[in-house]
mmCIF file of C-alpha atoms in Angstrom:
data_model
loop_
_atom_site.group_PDB
_atom_site.id
_atom_site.type_symbol
_atom_site.label_atom_id
_atom_site.label_comp_id
_atom_site.label_asym_id
_atom_site.label_seq_id
_atom_site.Cartn_x
_atom_site.Cartn_y
_atom_site.Cartn_z
ATOM 1 C CA ILE F 1 8.296 -6.853 23.771
ATOM 2 C CA ALA F 2 3.888 -7.891 21.751
ATOM 3 C CA PRO F 3 1.739 -6.366 24.707
ATOM 4 C CA VAL F 4 4.742 -2.765 24.910
ATOM 5 C CA LEU F 5 3.960 -3.279 20.986
ATOM 6 C CA GLU F 6 0.133 -3.686 21.518
ATOM 7 C CA HIS F 7 -0.391 -1.282 23.443
ATOM 8 C CA ASP F 8 2.383 1.468 23.526
ATOM 9 C CA ARG F 9 4.128 0.847 19.982
ATOM 10 C CA CYS F 10 5.170 4.665 18.125
ATOM 11 C CA GLY F 11 5.689 5.138 22.425
ATOM 12 C CA LEU F 12 8.216 1.787 21.777
ATOM 13 C CA TRP F 13 9.474 3.790 18.430
ATOM 14 C CA MET F 14 10.164 6.998 19.359
ATOM 15 C CA THR F 15 13.063 4.898 22.489
ATOM 16 C CA ALA F 16 14.763 2.588 20.482
ATOM 17 C CA THR F 17 15.256 6.356 18.521
ATOM 18 C CA LEU F 18 16.855 8.008 21.621
ATOM 19 C CA THR F 19 19.063 5.101 22.733
ATOM 20 C CA HIS F 20 21.723 6.697 20.277
ATOM 21 C CA GLU F 21 22.088 9.893 18.445
ATOM 22 C CA GLY F 22 21.268 9.834 14.959
ATOM 23 C CA SER F 23 19.068 6.486 15.330
ATOM 24 C CA TRP F 24 16.335 6.672 12.318
ATOM 25 C CA LEU F 25 12.789 3.824 12.459
ATOM 26 C CA SER F 26 13.702 2.081 9.918
ATOM 27 C CA ARG F 27 13.723 -1.292 7.719
ATOM 28 C CA LEU F 28 10.872 -3.606 9.243
ATOM 29 C CA SER F 29 9.954 -1.367 11.663
ATOM 30 C CA SER F 30 9.507 2.238 9.629
ATOM 31 C CA SER F 31 7.094 0.119 6.951
ATOM 32 C CA VAL F 32 4.826 -0.740 10.306
ATOM 33 C CA ALA F 33 4.765 2.897 11.216
ATOM 34 C CA TYR F 34 3.633 4.225 7.726
ATOM 35 C CA GLU F 35 0.667 1.276 7.544
ATOM 36 C CA VAL F 36 2.793 0.452 4.866
ATOM 37 C CA LEU F 37 3.262 -3.564 5.949
ATOM 38 C CA SER F 38 1.366 -5.209 9.031
ATOM 39 C CA PHE F 39 4.132 -7.258 10.456
ATOM 40 C CA GLU F 40 7.366 -6.063 12.245
ATOM 41 C CA GLY F 41 9.361 -8.926 13.278
ATOM 42 C CA PRO F 42 11.169 -9.572 17.104
ATOM 43 C CA HIS F 43 13.415 -6.660 17.470
ATOM 44 C CA VAL F 44 12.333 -2.258 16.918
ATOM 45 C CA THR F 45 14.997 -1.356 14.308
ATOM 46 C CA VAL F 46 17.107 1.517 13.760
ATOM 47 C CA THR F 47 19.398 2.647 11.434
ATOM 48 C CA ARG F 48 22.808 5.353 12.267
ATOM 49 C CA PRO F 49 25.532 6.937 9.991
ATOM 50 C CA GLY F 50 28.702 4.240 10.062
ATOM 51 C CA SER F 51 29.252 0.892 8.755
ATOM 52 C CA GLY F 52 29.653 -2.286 9.899
ATOM 53 C CA GLY F 53 27.672 -5.490 10.522
ATOM 54 C CA PRO F 54 23.813 -4.791 12.649
ATOM 55 C CA GLN F 55 24.398 -5.746 15.681
ATOM 56 C CA LEU F 56 21.483 -6.441 18.382
ATOM 57 C CA HIS F 57 20.837 -3.897 22.109
ATOM 58 C CA GLY F 58 18.039 -5.447 24.249
ATOM 59 C CA HIS F 59 15.065 -5.057 21.753
ATOM 60 C CA VAL F 60 16.909 -2.945 19.199
ATOM 61 C CA LEU F 61 17.833 -4.233 16.377
ATOM 62 C CA VAL F 62 20.944 -1.440 15.151
ATOM 63 C CA HIS F 63 21.817 -1.018 11.633
ATOM 64 C CA ARG F 64 24.128 1.838 9.808
ATOM 65 C CA SER F 65 24.453 3.012 6.748
ATOM 66 C CA GLN F 66 27.075 5.873 5.401
ATOM 67 C CA MET F 67 24.256 6.695 2.767
ATOM 68 C CA LEU F 68 21.182 8.493 4.719
ATOM 69 C CA GLU F 69 21.003 12.369 4.041
ATOM 70 C CA GLY F 70 18.179 12.126 2.009
ATOM 71 C CA ASP F 71 16.800 9.763 3.000
ATOM 72 C CA VAL F 72 16.043 10.610 6.233
ATOM 73 C CA THR F 73 12.780 12.310 8.215
ATOM 74 C CA THR F 74 10.256 12.572 10.556
ATOM 75 C CA PHE F 75 6.196 10.858 11.603
ATOM 76 C CA LYS F 76 5.010 11.450 13.992
ATOM 77 C CA GLY F 77 6.855 13.423 15.960
ATOM 78 C CA ILE F 78 9.384 9.364 15.361
ATOM 79 C CA PRO F 79 12.561 9.835 13.733
ATOM 80 C CA ILE F 80 12.240 7.181 10.586
ATOM 81 C CA THR F 81 13.986 6.700 6.898
ATOM 82 C CA THR F 82 11.981 8.304 4.670
ATOM 83 C CA PRO F 83 9.461 6.122 2.444
ATOM 84 C CA ALA F 84 11.413 5.885 -0.525
ATOM 85 C CA ARG F 85 14.715 4.764 2.246
ATOM 86 C CA THR F 86 12.482 2.446 3.627
ATOM 87 C CA LEU F 87 11.417 0.247 0.542
ATOM 88 C CA ALA F 88 14.210 0.460 -1.246
ATOM 89 C CA ASP F 89 15.159 -1.064 2.190
ATOM 90 C CA ILE F 90 12.914 -3.131 2.919
ATOM 91 C CA ALA F 91 13.019 -4.769 -0.769
ATOM 92 C CA PRO F 92 15.797 -7.305 -0.425
ATOM 93 C CA ILE F 93 13.848 -9.312 2.472
ATOM 94 C CA VAL F 94 10.251 -9.388 2.394
ATOM 95 C CA SER F 95 8.542 -11.565 -0.798
ATOM 96 C CA ASP F 96 7.557 -10.042 -3.242
ATOM 97 C CA ARG F 97 3.455 -10.426 -2.636
ATOM 98 C CA ALA F 98 5.114 -8.078 0.674
ATOM 99 C CA LEU F 99 6.848 -4.971 -1.575
ATOM 100 C CA ARG F 100 4.096 -4.714 -3.686
ATOM 101 C CA ARG F 101 1.488 -4.576 -0.942
ATOM 102 C CA ALA F 102 4.494 -1.817 0.539
ATOM 103 C CA VAL F 103 4.446 0.049 -2.446
ATOM 104 C CA ARG F 104 0.622 0.808 -3.785
ATOM 105 C CA GLU F 105 -0.003 1.600 0.691
ATOM 106 C CA ALA F 106 2.991 3.897 0.786
ATOM 107 C CA VAL F 107 1.213 5.737 -2.945
ATOM 108 C CA ARG F 108 -2.460 5.681 -1.446
ATOM 109 C CA LEU F 109 -1.867 6.882 1.781
ATOM 110 C CA ARG F 110 -0.372 9.945 0.444
ATOM 111 C CA HIS F 111 3.414 9.160 1.630
ATOM 112 C CA ILE F 112 4.739 9.199 -2.190
ATOM 113 C CA THR F 113 3.749 9.486 -5.065
ATOM 114 C CA LEU F 114 4.666 6.122 -8.062
ATOM 115 C CA PRO F 115 6.822 9.381 -10.135
ATOM 116 C CA GLU F 116 8.501 10.411 -5.968
ATOM 117 C CA LEU F 117 8.995 6.573 -5.776
ATOM 118 C CA GLY F 118 10.553 5.776 -9.645
ATOM 119 C CA ASP F 119 12.499 8.957 -9.452
ATOM 120 C CA ALA F 120 14.746 8.109 -6.027
ATOM 121 C CA LEU F 121 15.525 4.622 -7.113
ATOM 122 C CA GLY F 122 18.279 6.154 -9.214
ATOM 123 C CA ARG F 123 19.856 6.706 -6.063
ATOM 124 C CA TYR F 124 19.900 3.438 -5.408
ATOM 125 C CA ARG F 125 21.797 1.932 -7.910
ATOM 126 C CA GLY F 126 24.228 -0.429 -7.550
ATOM 127 C CA ARG F 127 22.479 -2.022 -4.773
ATOM 128 C CA ARG F 128 20.243 -5.234 -4.453
ATOM 129 C CA CYS F 129 16.864 -3.755 -3.515
ATOM 130 C CA ILE F 130 17.618 -1.930 -7.377
ATOM 131 C CA ARG F 131 15.756 -4.656 -10.178
ATOM 132 C CA LYS F 132 13.729 -6.140 -7.443
ATOM 133 C CA LEU F 133 11.782 -2.221 -5.844
ATOM 134 C CA ALA F 134 12.304 -1.328 -10.163
ATOM 135 C CA ALA F 135 9.789 -4.023 -11.188
ATOM 136 C CA THR F 136 7.760 -3.142 -7.682
ATOM 137 C CA VAL F 137 6.601 0.175 -9.516
ATOM 138 C CA ALA F 138 6.616 -0.524 -13.142
ATOM 139 C CA ARG F 139 3.828 -2.923 -12.575
ATOM 140 C CA TYR F 140 1.619 -0.472 -10.915
ATOM 141 C CA ALA F 141 2.886 2.482 -13.671
ATOM 142 C CA GLY F 142 -0.591 4.481 -15.440
ATOM 143 C CA LEU F 143 -2.421 3.065 -12.816
ATOM 144 C CA PRO F 144 -3.975 5.224 -10.463
ATOM 145 C CA ILE F 145 -3.511 3.722 -7.271
ATOM 146 C CA GLU F 146 -3.897 7.476 -5.347
ATOM 147 C CA ARG F 147 -7.720 7.119 -6.247
ATOM 148 C CA ALA F 148 -7.652 3.419 -4.190
ATOM 149 C CA ARG F 149 -9.618 3.612 -1.292
ATOM 150 C CA SER F 150 -8.154 0.009 -0.291
ATOM 151 C CA GLY F 151 -5.408 -2.280 -1.903
ATOM 152 C CA THR F 152 -8.215 -4.149 -2.699
ATOM 153 C CA GLU F 153 -9.394 -1.520 -5.593
ATOM 154 C CA VAL F 154 -5.687 -1.643 -6.771
ATOM 155 C CA ARG F 155 -6.187 -5.280 -7.013
ATOM 156 C CA ALA F 156 -8.874 -5.529 -8.979
ATOM 157 C CA MET F 157 -6.877 -2.400 -10.938
ATOM 158 C CA GLU F 158 -3.941 -4.696 -11.534
ATOM 159 C CA ILE F 159 -6.029 -8.319 -12.222
ATOM 160 C CA LEU F 160 -8.216 -6.374 -14.905
ATOM 161 C CA ARG F 161 -4.595 -4.684 -17.030
ATOM 162 C CA ALA F 162 -2.808 -7.757 -17.071
ATOM 163 C CA ALA F 163 -6.303 -10.027 -19.088
ATOM 164 C CA GLY F 164 -6.427 -6.926 -21.073
ATOM 165 C CA GLY F 165 -9.860 -5.731 -20.774
ATOM 166 C CA THR F 166 -11.354 -2.365 -20.847
ATOM 167 C CA MET F 167 -10.214 -0.050 -17.788
ATOM 168 C CA PRO F 168 -12.611 1.103 -15.177
ATOM 169 C CA ARG F 169 -12.453 4.431 -13.479
ATOM 170 C CA LEU F 170 -11.601 4.088 -10.170
ATOM 171 C CA ASN F 171 -14.017 5.865 -7.047
ATOM 172 C CA VAL F 172 -15.898 8.582 -8.718
ATOM 173 C CA VAL F 173 -19.582 9.334 -8.531
ATOM 174 C CA VAL F 174 -21.707 8.020 -10.943
ATOM 175 C CA ALA F 175 -25.619 9.613 -10.339
ATOM 176 C CA GLY F 176 -24.430 11.033 -7.707
ATOM 177 C CA GLU F 177 -22.727 8.472 -6.095
ATOM 178 C CA GLU F 178 -19.125 7.667 -6.460
ATOM 179 C CA ALA F 179 -18.788 4.375 -7.313
ATOM 180 C CA ASP F 180 -16.187 1.371 -6.697
ATOM 181 C CA LEU F 181 -14.964 0.715 -10.142
ATOM 182 C CA SER F 182 -17.015 2.408 -13.366
ATOM 183 C CA TRP F 183 -17.478 1.910 -16.648
ATOM 184 C CA PRO F 184 -19.330 4.473 -18.500
ATOM 185 C CA ALA F 185 -19.896 2.891 -22.125
ATOM 186 C CA HIS F 186 -21.823 -0.287 -20.469
ATOM 187 C CA ARG F 187 -22.861 1.373 -17.614
ATOM 188 C CA LEU F 188 -22.327 -1.053 -15.536
ATOM 189 C CA ILE F 189 -20.740 -1.055 -11.852
ATOM 190 C CA VAL F 190 -19.095 -3.425 -9.784
ATOM 191 C CA GLU F 191 -18.584 -3.200 -5.631
ATOM 192 C CA ILE F 192 -16.105 -4.652 -4.276
ATOM 193 C CA ASP F 193 -17.677 -5.740 -0.600
ATOM 194 C CA GLY F 194 -15.534 -6.375 2.494
ATOM 195 C CA ASP F 195 -13.067 -3.419 2.831
ATOM 196 C CA PRO F 196 -13.290 -0.966 5.231
ATOM 197 C CA PHE F 197 -16.118 1.670 3.098
ATOM 198 C CA HIS F 198 -18.226 -1.546 2.737
ATOM 199 C CA LEU F 199 -19.798 -2.389 5.488
ATOM 200 C CA ASP F 200 -23.129 0.211 5.772
ATOM 201 C CA LYS F 201 -25.074 -2.015 4.422
ATOM 202 C CA GLY F 202 -28.513 0.246 4.119
ATOM 203 C CA GLU F 203 -25.642 3.043 2.733
ATOM 204 C CA ASP F 204 -24.394 0.232 0.389
ATOM 205 C CA ALA F 205 -28.943 -0.243 -1.058
ATOM 206 C CA ARG F 206 -29.754 3.311 -0.825
ATOM 207 C CA LYS F 207 -26.163 3.842 -3.634
ATOM 208 C CA GLU F 208 -27.589 0.405 -5.563
ATOM 209 C CA LYS F 209 -30.540 2.258 -5.902
ATOM 210 C CA ALA F 210 -29.790 5.662 -7.352
ATOM 211 C CA TRP F 211 -27.495 3.869 -9.761
ATOM 212 C CA ARG F 212 -29.850 1.295 -10.977
ATOM 213 C CA GLU F 213 -32.329 4.419 -11.401
ATOM 214 C CA ALA F 214 -30.549 6.095 -13.818
ATOM 215 C CA ALA F 215 -30.410 3.625 -15.826
ATOM 216 C CA TRP F 216 -27.361 1.146 -14.466
ATOM 217 C CA THR F 217 -26.598 -2.235 -14.261
ATOM 218 C CA VAL F 218 -24.852 -2.631 -11.166
ATOM 219 C CA LYS F 219 -23.160 -5.491 -10.078
ATOM 220 C CA ARG F 220 -21.199 -7.183 -6.854
ATOM 221 C CA ILE F 221 -17.978 -9.249 -5.767
ATOM 222 C CA PRO F 222 -16.539 -10.024 -2.604
ATOM 223 C CA ALA F 223 -12.779 -8.839 -1.365
ATOM 224 C CA ASP F 224 -11.561 -12.008 -0.779
ATOM 225 C CA ASP F 225 -13.080 -12.963 -4.390
ATOM 226 C CA VAL F 226 -11.192 -10.121 -5.932
ATOM 227 C CA ASP F 227 -7.538 -11.150 -3.867
ATOM 228 C CA HIS F 228 -8.179 -15.352 -4.393
ATOM 229 C CA ARG F 229 -10.240 -16.050 -7.444
ATOM 230 C CA PRO F 230 -9.585 -13.167 -10.039
ATOM 231 C CA HIS F 231 -11.584 -14.586 -12.930
ATOM 232 C CA ARG F 232 -14.977 -14.109 -10.952
ATOM 233 C CA LEU F 233 -13.902 -10.210 -11.435
ATOM 234 C CA LEU F 234 -12.834 -10.886 -15.253
ATOM 235 C CA ALA F 235 -16.514 -12.418 -15.154
ATOM 236 C CA LEU F 236 -18.571 -9.432 -14.493
ATOM 237 C CA SER F 237 -15.879 -6.671 -15.799
ATOM 238 C CA PRO F 238 -17.283 -6.093 -19.772
ATOM 239 C CA PRO F 239 -15.303 -7.609 -22.388
ATOM 240 C CA ASN F 240 -11.602 -5.755 -24.116
ATOM 241 C CA VAL F 241 -12.991 -3.582 -26.221
ATOM 242 C CA ALA F 242 -10.671 -3.026 -29.913
#
């Protein structure tokens, strides 16, 4: 199954939904389809109307639900549970860190907004997922994660807010060039290196030259430091302004 997943994953997902009428790609499989998580598990997971526990049919793991109305859609032509339902379904079975990543990626990729996800929580009241998912939504409330180019930028905003630091603008134009994190009052820019948008060193140097000529201070930090050594990001940012 692994080689098939690697070369024709979408075809395998579609095939799984065609094994029985009313089958919808769901749970870990739908989270991978939406590109909010990268791990799927050994089976393709679908959900069908009905009741009863999960059953394995070949390479397809079938879950059943009596509450699918309003929670299904199509994505890239594949019948699939909605982003909100997908996040609710994976909440009890993934780690807190994985769920946080899934939520911020779902918003960043514009599959759903935080207000929409918050509204959806009301439909899932009483389910095991509700408290964990609600806590994750609250974690990102007020952050402009829809402007983020990467999960690392969202993580940077989390770190700065948790530390009580002065919050930057995210991905706005400074001196004609878009900057990752910028503090106008301090004329400070912090660029996060290592993400997909920072592979062209010549482009980075050109932008940095424009900012310095406009009297901005430019500092850089590797993406890995943001994720694993957050104190280094805090050391680069301005102190809190009371």
